[in-house]
Short mmCIF file of C-alpha atoms in Angstrom, two decimals:
data_model
loop_
_atom_site.label_atom_id
_atom_site.label_comp_id
_atom_site.label_asym_id
_atom_site.label_seq_id
_atom_site.Cartn_x
_atom_site.Cartn_y
_atom_site.Cartn_z
CA MET N 122 -17.02 -19.18 28.14
CA PRO N 123 -20.84 -18.81 28.35
CA SER N 124 -22.58 -16.28 26.14
CA PRO N 125 -24.29 -13.29 27.90
CA ASP N 126 -27.68 -14.99 27.34
CA GLU N 127 -26.48 -18.21 29.00
CA ALA N 128 -24.97 -16.26 31.88
CA SER N 129 -28.17 -14.36 32.56
CA THR N 130 -30.16 -17.60 32.43
CA SER N 131 -27.89 -19.39 34.90
CA SER N 132 -28.00 -16.51 37.40
CA SER N 133 -31.80 -16.01 37.27
CA PRO N 134 -33.65 -17.04 40.45
CA ALA N 135 -35.28 -20.47 40.58
CA PRO N 136 -39.04 -20.48 40.05
CA PRO N 137 -41.09 -20.78 43.27
CA ALA N 138 -41.80 -24.34 44.38
CA THR N 139 -45.17 -25.91 43.65
CA PHE N 140 -46.63 -29.08 45.17
CA LYS N 141 -46.05 -30.76 41.80
CA SER N 142 -42.40 -29.69 41.58
CA LEU N 143 -41.85 -31.06 45.11
CA GLY N 144 -42.79 -34.52 43.84
CA LEU N 145 -46.36 -35.18 45.03
CA ILE N 146 -48.46 -37.75 43.16
CA ASP N 147 -51.70 -36.82 41.34
CA PRO N 148 -54.22 -37.95 44.03
CA LEU N 149 -52.46 -35.71 46.57
CA LEU N 150 -52.17 -32.83 44.11
CA GLU N 151 -55.94 -33.03 43.63
CA ALA N 152 -56.46 -33.11 47.41
CA VAL N 153 -54.33 -29.99 48.05
CA GLU N 154 -56.15 -28.21 45.25
CA GLN N 155 -59.54 -29.10 46.74
CA LEU N 156 -58.37 -27.84 50.14
CA ASN N 157 -57.32 -24.60 48.43
CA TYR N 158 -53.61 -24.90 49.31
CA LYS N 159 -52.21 -22.55 46.66
CA THR N 160 -48.45 -22.82 47.23
CA PRO N 161 -46.36 -24.84 49.70
CA THR N 162 -45.38 -23.06 52.93
CA GLU N 163 -41.72 -22.71 53.81
CA ILE N 164 -41.68 -25.78 56.10
CA GLN N 165 -43.43 -27.85 53.38
CA THR N 166 -40.98 -26.69 50.69
CA GLU N 167 -37.99 -27.55 52.87
CA THR N 168 -39.35 -30.84 54.27
CA LEU N 169 -41.14 -32.63 51.41
CA PRO N 170 -38.16 -33.42 49.09
CA HIS N 171 -36.21 -35.06 51.96
CA ALA N 172 -39.29 -36.80 53.36
CA LEU N 173 -40.24 -38.21 49.93
CA GLU N 174 -36.69 -39.63 49.70
CA GLY N 175 -37.41 -41.56 52.91
CA ARG N 176 -35.22 -39.54 55.30
CA ASP N 177 -35.94 -38.96 58.99
CA ILE N 178 -36.85 -35.30 59.61
CA ILE N 179 -36.42 -32.96 62.54
CA GLY N 180 -38.46 -29.84 61.85
CA VAL N 181 -38.22 -26.67 63.91
CA ALA N 182 -41.22 -24.54 63.03
CA ALA N 183 -43.68 -22.31 64.83
CA THR N 184 -47.38 -23.09 65.12
CA GLY N 185 -49.42 -22.12 62.04
CA SER N 186 -46.52 -22.86 59.65
CA GLY N 187 -48.27 -25.74 57.82
CA LYS N 188 -46.26 -28.54 59.42
CA THR N 189 -49.18 -31.02 59.65
CA ALA N 190 -49.32 -31.24 55.85
CA ALA N 191 -45.49 -31.36 55.81
CA PHE N 192 -45.57 -34.73 57.56
CA ALA N 193 -49.00 -35.99 56.40
CA LEU N 194 -48.29 -35.69 52.65
CA PRO N 195 -45.16 -37.92 52.52
CA ILE N 196 -46.86 -40.52 54.75
CA LEU N 197 -49.94 -40.59 52.48
CA GLN N 198 -47.74 -40.80 49.36
CA LYS N 199 -45.97 -43.86 50.77
CA LEU N 200 -49.35 -45.32 51.81
CA TRP N 201 -50.52 -45.01 48.19
CA GLU N 202 -47.50 -47.09 47.13
CA GLU N 203 -47.90 -49.70 49.92
CA PRO N 204 -51.54 -49.72 51.11
CA LYS N 205 -51.50 -52.14 54.04
CA GLY N 206 -52.69 -52.17 57.63
CA LEU N 207 -51.69 -49.82 60.41
CA PHE N 208 -49.15 -47.61 58.69
CA ALA N 209 -48.33 -44.59 60.86
CA CYS N 210 -48.62 -43.35 64.44
CA VAL N 211 -48.73 -39.64 65.30
CA LEU N 212 -48.23 -38.51 68.92
CA ALA N 213 -49.73 -35.14 69.90
CA PRO N 214 -49.78 -33.33 73.27
CA THR N 215 -53.50 -32.45 73.43
CA ARG N 216 -56.81 -34.01 72.46
CA GLU N 217 -57.88 -31.09 70.27
CA LEU N 218 -54.63 -31.18 68.28
CA ALA N 219 -55.00 -34.96 67.81
CA TYR N 220 -58.50 -34.51 66.30
CA GLN N 221 -57.23 -31.71 64.09
CA ILE N 222 -54.31 -33.78 62.75
CA ALA N 223 -56.63 -36.73 62.00
CA GLN N 224 -59.03 -34.42 60.17
CA GLN N 225 -56.19 -33.17 57.97
CA PHE N 226 -54.98 -36.72 57.21
CA GLU N 227 -58.49 -37.74 56.18
CA SER N 228 -58.99 -34.61 54.04
CA LEU N 229 -55.65 -35.02 52.25
CA GLY N 230 -56.07 -38.80 51.92
CA SER N 231 -59.74 -38.85 50.92
CA ALA N 232 -59.01 -39.99 47.34
CA MET N 233 -57.11 -43.04 48.60
CA GLY N 234 -59.59 -43.81 51.40
CA ALA N 235 -57.13 -43.12 54.23
CA ARG N 236 -58.67 -44.07 57.60
CA CYS N 237 -57.66 -42.56 60.95
CA ALA N 238 -58.37 -43.46 64.57
CA VAL N 239 -58.06 -40.83 67.30
CA ILE N 240 -56.96 -42.30 70.64
CA VAL N 241 -57.14 -39.74 73.47
CA GLY N 242 -58.22 -39.53 77.11
CA GLY N 243 -61.71 -38.50 78.15
CA MET N 244 -63.25 -40.92 75.68
CA ASP N 245 -64.60 -44.46 76.05
CA MET N 246 -61.86 -47.17 75.93
CA PRO N 247 -64.07 -49.96 74.44
CA THR N 248 -65.23 -47.68 71.58
CA GLN N 249 -61.58 -46.84 70.85
CA SER N 250 -60.68 -50.56 70.94
CA ILE N 251 -63.33 -51.20 68.25
CA ALA N 252 -61.88 -48.35 66.12
CA LEU N 253 -58.40 -49.91 66.46
CA ALA N 254 -59.73 -53.37 65.53
CA LYS N 255 -60.90 -51.91 62.19
CA ARG N 256 -57.20 -51.47 61.32
CA PRO N 257 -56.95 -47.77 60.51
CA HIS N 258 -54.00 -46.62 58.41
CA VAL N 259 -53.08 -43.84 60.85
CA VAL N 260 -53.45 -43.68 64.63
CA VAL N 261 -53.29 -40.16 66.10
CA ALA N 262 -52.94 -40.30 69.87
CA THR N 263 -51.94 -38.69 73.11
CA PRO N 264 -49.12 -40.84 74.59
CA GLY N 265 -50.79 -41.80 77.89
CA ARG N 266 -53.96 -43.20 76.34
CA LEU N 267 -52.02 -44.93 73.53
CA MET N 268 -49.87 -46.68 76.17
CA ASP N 269 -53.05 -47.80 77.96
CA HIS N 270 -54.27 -49.49 74.76
CA LEU N 271 -50.88 -51.08 74.06
CA GLU N 272 -50.98 -52.61 77.54
CA LYS N 273 -54.68 -53.56 77.73
CA THR N 274 -56.28 -53.90 74.28
CA LYS N 275 -55.97 -57.46 72.94
CA GLY N 276 -54.62 -57.72 69.41
CA PHE N 277 -53.47 -54.09 69.21
CA ASN N 278 -49.79 -53.32 68.67
CA LEU N 279 -47.59 -50.99 66.65
CA ARG N 280 -45.16 -53.66 65.43
CA SER N 281 -45.92 -53.06 61.74
CA ILE N 282 -45.87 -49.25 61.56
CA LYS N 283 -43.66 -47.60 58.96
CA PHE N 284 -43.87 -44.03 60.31
CA LEU N 285 -43.74 -42.38 63.74
CA VAL N 286 -44.48 -38.65 64.10
CA LEU N 287 -43.80 -36.69 67.30
CA ASP N 288 -45.68 -33.41 66.86
CA GLU N 289 -45.15 -30.42 69.20
CA ALA N 290 -42.33 -32.47 70.78
CA ASP N 291 -41.29 -29.69 73.18
CA ARG N 292 -44.81 -29.60 74.57
CA LEU N 293 -45.10 -33.39 74.75
CA LEU N 294 -42.03 -33.37 77.00
CA ASP N 295 -43.09 -30.28 79.01
CA MET N 296 -46.27 -32.15 79.90
CA ASP N 297 -44.37 -35.13 81.37
CA PHE N 298 -45.23 -37.56 78.57
CA GLY N 299 -41.52 -38.55 78.41
CA PRO N 300 -41.91 -41.93 80.24
CA SER N 301 -44.86 -42.97 78.00
CA ILE N 302 -42.92 -41.98 74.86
CA ASP N 303 -39.88 -44.03 76.05
CA LYS N 304 -42.13 -47.09 76.46
CA ILE N 305 -43.76 -46.56 73.04
CA LEU N 306 -40.34 -46.29 71.36
CA LYS N 307 -39.45 -49.76 72.74
CA LEU N 308 -42.64 -51.27 71.27
CA ILE N 309 -42.32 -50.08 67.67
CA PRO N 310 -40.01 -51.29 64.88
CA LYS N 311 -36.47 -49.94 64.78
CA GLU N 312 -36.75 -49.95 60.99
CA ARG N 313 -39.13 -47.02 60.51
CA THR N 314 -39.19 -43.41 59.37
CA THR N 315 -39.48 -40.82 62.14
CA TYR N 316 -40.52 -37.17 61.94
CA LEU N 317 -40.05 -34.94 64.96
CA PHE N 318 -41.55 -31.43 64.87
CA SER N 319 -41.04 -28.87 67.59
CA ALA N 320 -41.44 -25.12 67.99
CA THR N 321 -38.28 -24.98 70.15
CA MET N 322 -35.14 -27.10 70.44
CA THR N 323 -34.86 -27.70 74.18
CA THR N 324 -32.33 -30.05 75.82
CA LYS N 325 -35.13 -32.61 76.31
CA VAL N 326 -36.10 -32.45 72.60
CA ALA N 327 -32.43 -32.87 71.57
CA LYS N 328 -32.21 -35.97 73.81
CA LEU N 329 -35.45 -37.38 72.30
CA GLN N 330 -34.07 -36.70 68.82
CA ARG N 331 -30.94 -38.75 69.57
CA ALA N 332 -33.06 -41.61 70.96
CA SER N 333 -35.67 -41.80 68.21
CA LEU N 334 -34.25 -40.51 64.88
CA SER N 335 -31.65 -42.01 62.56
CA ASN N 336 -29.39 -39.59 60.64
CA PRO N 337 -32.16 -36.95 60.34
CA VAL N 338 -32.31 -33.95 58.04
CA ARG N 339 -32.81 -30.83 60.13
CA VAL N 340 -35.22 -28.26 58.70
CA GLU N 341 -35.52 -24.95 60.52
CA VAL N 342 -37.73 -22.22 59.15
CA SER N 343 -37.83 -19.80 62.04
CA THR N 344 -34.74 -19.53 64.19
CA LYS N 345 -35.93 -16.60 66.27
CA TYR N 346 -39.06 -16.23 68.35
CA GLN N 347 -41.01 -13.34 66.98
CA THR N 348 -44.50 -12.05 66.42
CA VAL N 349 -45.83 -11.31 62.95
CA SER N 350 -45.73 -7.77 61.56
CA THR N 351 -49.52 -7.66 61.06
CA LEU N 352 -50.10 -8.04 64.83
CA LEU N 353 -50.75 -4.86 66.82
CA GLN N 354 -49.71 -5.37 70.46
CA TYR N 355 -51.18 -3.35 73.33
CA TYR N 356 -51.08 -3.34 77.12
CA LEU N 357 -53.55 -2.07 79.70
CA LEU N 358 -52.39 -0.99 83.16
CA MET N 359 -54.73 -1.42 86.13
CA PRO N 360 -54.81 -2.27 89.87
CA LEU N 361 -55.17 -6.02 90.50
CA LYS N 362 -58.52 -5.55 92.30
CA ASP N 363 -60.09 -4.00 89.15
CA LYS N 364 -58.85 -6.61 86.68
CA ASP N 365 -62.27 -8.20 86.06
CA ALA N 366 -63.86 -4.78 85.41
CA TYR N 367 -61.16 -3.88 82.86
CA LEU N 368 -61.67 -7.21 81.09
CA VAL N 369 -65.43 -6.62 80.84
CA TYR N 370 -64.74 -3.09 79.57
CA LEU N 371 -62.57 -4.58 76.78
CA ALA N 372 -65.20 -7.22 75.92
CA ASN N 373 -67.77 -4.42 75.68
CA THR N 374 -65.54 -2.19 73.55
CA LEU N 375 -64.66 -5.07 71.21
CA ALA N 376 -68.14 -6.65 71.15
CA GLN N 377 -68.22 -7.14 67.35
CA ASN N 378 -64.91 -9.05 67.28
CA SER N 379 -64.06 -12.71 67.86
CA ILE N 380 -61.94 -12.80 71.03
CA ILE N 381 -59.83 -15.41 72.83
CA ILE N 382 -59.12 -14.56 76.48
CA PHE N 383 -56.19 -16.50 77.98
CA THR N 384 -56.03 -17.24 81.70
CA ARG N 385 -53.38 -19.02 83.75
CA THR N 386 -55.76 -21.28 85.67
CA VAL N 387 -58.75 -23.50 84.98
CA ASN N 388 -60.61 -21.77 87.82
CA ASP N 389 -60.26 -18.34 86.18
CA ALA N 390 -61.28 -19.67 82.75
CA SER N 391 -64.50 -21.03 84.28
CA ARG N 392 -65.09 -17.99 86.51
CA LEU N 393 -64.59 -15.38 83.77
CA SER N 394 -66.78 -17.22 81.26
CA ILE N 395 -69.63 -17.23 83.82
CA ILE N 396 -69.08 -13.50 84.59
CA LEU N 397 -69.17 -12.65 80.87
CA ARG N 398 -72.27 -14.78 80.23
CA THR N 399 -74.02 -13.23 83.26
CA LEU N 400 -73.35 -9.80 81.73
CA GLY N 401 -74.70 -10.83 78.31
CA PHE N 402 -71.53 -11.76 76.40
CA PRO N 403 -71.63 -15.03 74.39
CA ALA N 404 -68.62 -16.70 76.07
CA VAL N 405 -67.53 -20.36 76.33
CA PRO N 406 -64.69 -21.83 78.41
CA LEU N 407 -61.99 -24.21 77.11
CA HIS N 408 -59.69 -26.01 79.52
CA GLY N 409 -58.39 -29.47 80.41
CA GLN N 410 -60.97 -30.25 83.07
CA LEU N 411 -63.88 -30.25 80.63
CA SER N 412 -64.96 -33.55 79.10
CA GLN N 413 -63.82 -34.19 75.54
CA SER N 414 -67.30 -33.54 74.10
CA GLN N 415 -67.50 -30.23 76.03
CA ARG N 416 -64.10 -29.17 74.70
CA LEU N 417 -64.95 -30.03 71.10
CA GLY N 418 -68.36 -28.36 71.52
CA ALA N 419 -66.79 -25.13 72.83
CA LEU N 420 -64.30 -25.08 69.94
CA GLY N 421 -67.03 -25.80 67.40
CA LYS N 422 -69.25 -22.97 68.68
CA PHE N 423 -66.36 -20.52 68.61
CA LYS N 424 -65.11 -21.55 65.16
CA SER N 425 -68.60 -21.31 63.66
CA GLY N 426 -69.16 -17.85 65.16
CA GLY N 427 -71.97 -19.08 67.43
CA ARG N 428 -69.93 -17.75 70.37
CA LYS N 429 -67.78 -14.67 69.98
CA VAL N 430 -65.65 -15.13 73.13
CA LEU N 431 -63.52 -18.14 74.06
CA VAL N 432 -62.00 -18.08 77.58
CA ALA N 433 -59.13 -20.55 77.59
CA THR N 434 -56.09 -21.82 79.41
CA ASP N 435 -52.95 -22.55 77.38
CA VAL N 436 -54.64 -25.69 76.03
CA ALA N 437 -55.70 -23.40 73.12
CA SER N 438 -52.45 -21.49 72.68
CA ARG N 439 -50.68 -23.92 70.37
CA GLY N 440 -51.53 -26.16 67.48
CA LEU N 441 -55.24 -25.40 67.20
CA ASP N 442 -56.30 -24.08 63.83
CA ILE N 443 -58.89 -21.42 64.62
CA PRO N 444 -58.94 -19.50 61.35
CA SER N 445 -60.45 -16.17 62.28
CA VAL N 446 -59.60 -14.57 65.62
CA ASP N 447 -59.65 -10.76 65.72
CA VAL N 448 -58.31 -10.15 69.23
CA VAL N 449 -56.29 -12.09 71.82
CA ILE N 450 -56.54 -10.81 75.42
CA ASN N 451 -54.01 -11.99 78.02
CA PHE N 452 -55.96 -11.81 81.28
CA ASP N 453 -52.87 -13.29 82.95
CA ILE N 454 -49.40 -12.71 81.55
CA PRO N 455 -47.63 -16.01 80.85
CA THR N 456 -44.40 -16.52 82.78
CA HIS N 457 -42.53 -17.71 79.68
CA SER N 458 -42.19 -15.32 76.75
CA LYS N 459 -42.55 -18.19 74.23
CA ASP N 460 -46.03 -18.91 75.66
CA TYR N 461 -46.96 -15.26 75.01
CA ILE N 462 -45.85 -15.66 71.37
CA HIS N 463 -47.91 -18.84 70.97
CA ARG N 464 -50.98 -17.18 72.50
CA VAL N 465 -50.88 -14.04 70.36
CA GLY N 466 -50.15 -16.28 67.35
CA ARG N 467 -53.85 -17.28 67.45
CA THR N 468 -54.59 -13.98 65.69
CA ALA N 469 -52.98 -12.18 62.70
CA ARG N 470 -52.59 -15.53 60.88
CA ALA N 471 -52.01 -16.05 57.16
CA GLY N 472 -51.24 -12.38 56.53
CA ARG N 473 -54.39 -11.04 58.24
CA ALA N 474 -54.27 -8.23 60.78
CA GLY N 475 -54.98 -8.81 64.47
CA LYS N 476 -54.66 -7.27 67.92
CA SER N 477 -53.37 -8.54 71.25
CA ILE N 478 -54.10 -6.76 74.54
CA THR N 479 -52.29 -7.74 77.75
CA LEU N 480 -53.72 -6.82 81.16
CA VAL N 481 -50.90 -5.56 83.37
CA THR N 482 -51.21 -5.12 87.14
CA GLN N 483 -48.65 -3.58 89.48
CA TYR N 484 -47.10 -7.07 89.85
CA ASP N 485 -46.64 -7.77 86.12
CA VAL N 486 -44.43 -4.96 84.84
CA GLU N 487 -41.23 -7.05 84.83
CA LEU N 488 -42.92 -9.85 82.84
CA VAL N 489 -44.07 -7.37 80.18
CA GLN N 490 -40.58 -5.92 79.87
CA ARG N 491 -39.16 -9.41 79.42
CA ILE N 492 -41.70 -10.17 76.63
CA GLU N 493 -40.86 -6.88 74.87
CA GLN N 494 -37.18 -7.76 75.04
CA VAL N 495 -37.74 -11.19 73.46
CA THR N 496 -40.10 -9.97 70.70
CA GLY N 497 -38.11 -6.79 70.04
CA LYS N 498 -41.37 -4.80 70.00
CA LYS N 499 -42.78 -2.27 72.45
CA MET N 500 -46.46 -2.66 73.31
CA GLU N 501 -48.64 0.42 72.99
CA LEU N 502 -51.05 1.62 75.69
CA TRP N 503 -54.69 0.71 74.92
CA PRO N 504 -56.93 3.78 75.44
CA THR N 505 -59.60 3.48 78.17
CA ASP N 506 -62.51 5.49 79.53
CA ASP N 507 -62.02 5.61 83.34
CA GLN N 508 -65.57 6.84 83.93
CA GLU N 509 -67.09 3.94 82.02
CA ILE N 510 -64.91 1.43 83.94
CA ALA N 511 -65.97 2.98 87.27
CA LEU N 512 -69.64 2.54 86.28
CA LEU N 513 -69.02 -1.12 85.38
CA LYS N 514 -67.41 -2.15 88.69
CA GLU N 515 -70.54 -2.76 90.71
CA ARG N 516 -72.18 -4.94 88.02
CA VAL N 517 -68.95 -6.87 87.47
CA ASN N 518 -68.53 -7.50 91.23
CA GLU N 519 -72.10 -8.81 91.40
CA ALA N 520 -71.48 -11.09 88.39
CA GLY N 521 -68.29 -12.26 90.15
CA ARG N 522 -70.33 -13.30 93.21
CA VAL N 523 -72.74 -15.21 90.94
CA ALA N 524 -69.77 -16.98 89.31
CA ILE N 525 -68.22 -18.01 92.65
CA ALA N 526 -71.57 -19.39 93.86
CA GLU N 527 -72.06 -21.32 90.60
CA LEU N 528 -68.55 -22.80 90.73
CA ARG N 529 -69.03 -23.80 94.37
CA GLU N 530 -72.27 -25.55 93.42
CA GLN N 531 -70.56 -27.35 90.52
CA ALA N 532 -67.73 -28.48 92.82
CA GLN N 533 -70.21 -29.85 95.39
CA SER N 534 -72.22 -31.77 92.78
CA GLY N 535 -68.92 -33.05 91.31
CA ASN N 536 -67.83 -34.33 94.74
CA LYS N 537 -71.19 -36.10 95.20
CA GLY N 538 -70.80 -37.72 91.77
CA ARG N 539 -67.29 -38.92 92.60
CA LYS N 540 -68.51 -40.34 95.94
CA ARG N 541 -71.35 -42.20 94.15
CA ARG N 542 -68.87 -43.68 91.69
CA ARG N 543 -66.55 -44.74 94.52
CA ASP N 544 -69.43 -46.36 96.41
CA GLY N 545 -70.94 -48.06 93.37
CA GLY N 546 -67.78 -48.65 91.34
CA GLY N 547 -67.39 -47.65 87.68
CA GLY N 548 -67.52 -44.10 86.38
CA ARG N 549 -64.55 -42.25 85.00
CA ASP N 550 -61.67 -44.72 84.64
CA ASP N 551 -58.00 -44.26 85.42
CA GLN N 552 -57.09 -44.20 81.74
CA ASP N 553 -58.60 -40.74 81.57
CA ARG N 554 -55.53 -39.45 83.31
CA ASP N 555 -53.46 -39.28 80.12
CA ASP N 556 -53.72 -35.75 78.88
CA ASP N 557 -55.57 -34.22 81.77
CA VAL N 558 -52.02 -33.08 82.46
CA VAL N 559 -52.75 -30.67 79.62
CA GLU N 560 -52.82 -28.21 82.50
CA ALA N 561 -49.48 -29.51 83.82
CA GLY N 562 -47.90 -26.87 85.96
CA MET N 563 -51.15 -24.92 86.19
CA PRO N 564 -52.82 -24.92 89.61
CA THR N 565 -56.56 -25.45 89.33
CA LYS N 566 -57.25 -23.32 92.37
CA ARG N 567 -56.01 -19.84 92.88
CA LYS N 568 -55.93 -18.21 96.29
CA ARG N 569 -57.82 -15.03 96.72
CA SER N 570 -55.32 -12.20 96.99
CA LYS N 571 -55.83 -8.96 98.83
CA GLY N 572 -57.25 -6.87 96.03
CA GLY N 573 -59.43 -9.49 94.31
CA TRP N 574 -59.02 -12.74 92.46
#
């Protein structure tokens, strides 16, 4: 029979996990310390022991949970033990997320000289072929462009990789990358370690799991969709025809804050950023029809604080690490509640406070009620000054006319450019199609409705 002292010792809670206790080697411990990772997140604590044992992993975790390090660290640890050639391939749904993952691999693997190549659409194929010829350790890619290189780039293959990562798997499949992923799975070794991470377990993801993973350990750190407690959620009720004026009123009221405004369509993201700029707000658009350099430039300006307002489609709602966002405004309410949760998850991160404000017209009430039901939280009414909004309307309408004229001009010059390329050959190649479906399901044009846009 144990003594009282022994009994109390055996029942005391286990000490919190550290990166060292999870089994990381010294070069990686130094890297996490330099990056100021104090303690492992829940997904890292649950994943790393199994991953370091060499098991396949299926991780169900929301965006912002630290999952990139959860799969990067075990891959880099194995690379330290066997430093040879192309070692791992990571598939991501969007260009921005691919760049972000590569950046984290290079930061964590700096001591061991880990090299990454980012292979995404919108960039020059020959330049990417040269990067692949230099035999990087890790290729981070969108599936469509990776498939293009596997089919067309001489000497490039994935026959020697040890690891395959499918990040944001639910979104990869939502964006119709399924056929490309099926082809890639046939061209890589059966003997490999596979990590699949997804925010939701859809039927498609479950099917992909069965096809690509072998006896995986399932790690789930958030079973229920929810918003964080530090997020204050508001709604603003208005007639559809006055929506632009209410948005400008909010931008004016919140002028000192960093703001992401989410729209449903590319057209509205472009239109609203022009309206805001015309009225003196430092706004930049982010959507899938911009070139890669424009997208990275917009993100860079917003992250550095050079621009306070980012007007984006759902390309920015998941996966992107934008550390400091004070307010998220839903100009359009997303049709799926999970998309709302991903959008508002851009703020109130890492224990900080944040606000989300959703614009609600007479046609959106049911969607708001559905979101409240899923999150289990009621939104509060955001206070407004009707007189101030009435004074804004004329200026906003004028800025709206400027925006429409500017977009029309851009469309015409774009058509001329496309015609020149058709006549003279060359120009944007067909490989650029890969993740332009980042706006899959989102119409790029929106018909003018009775009361306004």
